mmCIF file of C-alpha atoms in Angstrom:
data_model
loop_
_atom_site.group_PDB
_atom_site.id
_atom_site.type_symbol
_atom_site.label_atom_id
_atom_site.label_comp_id
_atom_site.label_asym_id
_atom_site.label_seq_id
_atom_site.Cartn_x
_atom_site.Cartn_y
_atom_site.Cartn_z
ATOM 1 C CA MET A 258 17.196 -88.769 33.550
ATOM 2 C CA ILE A 259 14.055 -87.341 34.986
ATOM 3 C CA ALA A 260 16.295 -85.667 38.278
ATOM 4 C CA ARG A 261 18.736 -84.312 35.250
ATOM 5 C CA THR A 262 16.254 -82.658 33.311
ATOM 6 C CA ILE A 263 14.682 -81.278 36.343
ATOM 7 C CA MET A 264 17.787 -79.881 37.657
ATOM 8 C CA LEU A 265 19.068 -78.556 33.950
ATOM 9 C CA LEU A 266 15.332 -76.868 33.941
ATOM 10 C CA ALA A 267 15.992 -75.516 37.438
ATOM 11 C CA SER A 268 19.492 -73.940 36.614
ATOM 12 C CA LEU A 269 17.917 -72.145 33.107
ATOM 13 C CA ALA A 270 15.185 -70.324 34.889
ATOM 14 C CA GLY A 271 17.736 -68.809 37.888
ATOM 15 C CA CYS A 272 19.503 -67.035 34.893
ATOM 16 C CA THR A 273 19.778 -65.272 32.015
ATOM 17 C CA ALA A 274 19.636 -68.029 29.307
ATOM 18 C CA LEU A 275 15.834 -67.213 28.852
ATOM 19 C CA ASP A 276 16.157 -62.817 28.973
ATOM 20 C CA PRO A 277 15.399 -61.913 25.435
ATOM 21 C CA TYR A 278 18.211 -60.874 22.991
ATOM 22 C CA ALA A 279 18.891 -59.866 19.739
ATOM 23 C CA THR A 280 18.984 -61.250 16.410
ATOM 24 C CA PHE A 281 18.700 -60.878 12.750
ATOM 25 C CA PRO A 282 15.656 -59.222 11.778
ATOM 26 C CA ARG A 283 13.271 -60.120 8.356
ATOM 27 C CA ALA A 284 13.211 -58.661 5.363
ATOM 28 C CA ALA A 285 10.667 -55.770 4.498
ATOM 29 C CA ARG A 286 7.485 -56.862 3.633
ATOM 30 C CA PRO A 287 5.341 -55.209 0.377
ATOM 31 C CA GLY A 288 4.027 -51.436 1.685
ATOM 32 C CA GLU A 289 6.859 -51.320 4.424
ATOM 33 C CA ASP A 290 9.696 -48.553 4.677
ATOM 34 C CA ALA A 291 12.686 -50.714 3.206
ATOM 35 C CA ALA A 292 14.895 -47.646 4.527
ATOM 36 C CA LEU A 293 13.975 -47.871 7.877
ATOM 37 C CA THR A 294 16.407 -50.056 10.224
ATOM 38 C CA ARG A 295 14.713 -53.264 11.491
ATOM 39 C CA VAL A 296 15.808 -54.908 14.684
ATOM 40 C CA ALA A 297 14.959 -58.330 15.750
ATOM 41 C CA ILE A 298 14.263 -59.839 19.058
ATOM 42 C CA CYS A 299 14.227 -63.728 20.440
ATOM 43 C CA TYR A 300 11.826 -64.414 23.485
ATOM 44 C CA ASN A 301 10.190 -66.887 25.142
ATOM 45 C CA THR A 302 6.284 -65.606 25.309
ATOM 46 C CA PHE A 303 6.357 -67.431 28.691
ATOM 47 C CA VAL A 304 8.915 -65.918 30.361
ATOM 48 C CA SER A 305 9.369 -62.527 28.832
ATOM 49 C CA SER A 306 6.702 -59.877 28.844
ATOM 50 C CA LEU A 307 6.031 -57.751 26.074
ATOM 51 C CA ASP A 308 7.619 -54.460 27.946
ATOM 52 C CA GLN A 309 11.228 -56.030 27.936
ATOM 53 C CA VAL A 310 10.950 -57.555 24.531
ATOM 54 C CA GLU A 311 10.486 -53.615 23.196
ATOM 55 C CA ALA A 312 12.643 -52.315 25.600
ATOM 56 C CA ALA A 313 15.375 -54.854 24.369
ATOM 57 C CA ALA A 314 14.106 -53.652 20.655
ATOM 58 C CA GLN A 315 14.654 -49.925 21.852
ATOM 59 C CA GLN A 316 18.091 -50.699 23.132
ATOM 60 C CA GLU A 317 19.166 -51.970 19.414
ATOM 61 C CA CYS A 318 17.790 -48.501 17.770
ATOM 62 C CA ALA A 319 19.425 -45.538 17.460
ATOM 63 C CA ALA A 320 18.998 -43.386 20.035
ATOM 64 C CA ASP A 321 17.105 -40.558 18.012
ATOM 65 C CA THR A 322 14.172 -43.368 16.687
ATOM 66 C CA VAL A 323 11.941 -45.722 18.538
ATOM 67 C CA ALA A 324 11.355 -48.971 18.384
ATOM 68 C CA THR A 325 8.119 -49.582 16.830
ATOM 69 C CA TYR A 326 6.265 -53.256 16.416
ATOM 70 C CA SER A 327 6.411 -54.940 12.955
ATOM 71 C CA SER A 328 5.402 -58.735 13.600
ATOM 72 C CA THR A 329 6.354 -61.592 15.065
ATOM 73 C CA ASP A 330 7.359 -65.390 13.420
ATOM 74 C CA TRP A 331 8.212 -69.011 14.845
ATOM 75 C CA TYR A 332 10.386 -70.298 12.427
ATOM 76 C CA LEU A 333 13.267 -71.032 14.601
ATOM 77 C CA LEU A 334 15.754 -70.038 11.834
ATOM 78 C CA ASN A 335 17.314 -67.311 13.838
ATOM 79 C CA CYS A 336 15.995 -68.298 17.549
ATOM 80 C CA PRO A 337 16.446 -71.033 19.844
ATOM 81 C CA LEU A 338 14.116 -73.580 21.180
ATOM 82 C CA LEU A 339 14.117 -72.140 24.304
ATOM 83 C CA LEU A 340 13.267 -68.404 22.682
ATOM 84 C CA PRO A 341 11.411 -69.374 19.708
ATOM 85 C CA ALA A 342 9.586 -66.167 19.260
ATOM 86 C CA ARG A 343 11.332 -63.241 16.651
ATOM 87 C CA ALA A 344 9.648 -59.850 17.431
ATOM 88 C CA THR A 345 10.616 -57.548 14.598
ATOM 89 C CA TYR A 346 11.010 -53.723 15.112
ATOM 90 C CA MET A 347 11.067 -51.066 12.491
ATOM 91 C CA CYS A 348 13.353 -48.096 14.296
ATOM 92 C CA ALA A 349 11.291 -45.028 13.172
ATOM 93 C CA PRO A 350 12.202 -41.385 13.675
ATOM 94 C CA LYS A 351 10.964 -39.572 17.150
ATOM 95 C CA LYS A 352 8.574 -37.146 15.936
#
């Protein structure tokens, strides 16, 4: 049993299973511009750097916008157990 667990973890460490990926963003909070597009990224805080998360968010935003960090939550409603953090970004127009 322990050997299987170790093999599973080792196989996950070598593949893209722990790479950040897009998910459903949270709703706009009071005081935030509800008209801005929001994107969210699931990630593992121990495996992914904040630069990787921001780059994934930027890829989800339109080309003429900038991914601006808004918040992070760990509710596990939209992200799996191995990628428990959900960072929400707003796609703000470039200045």
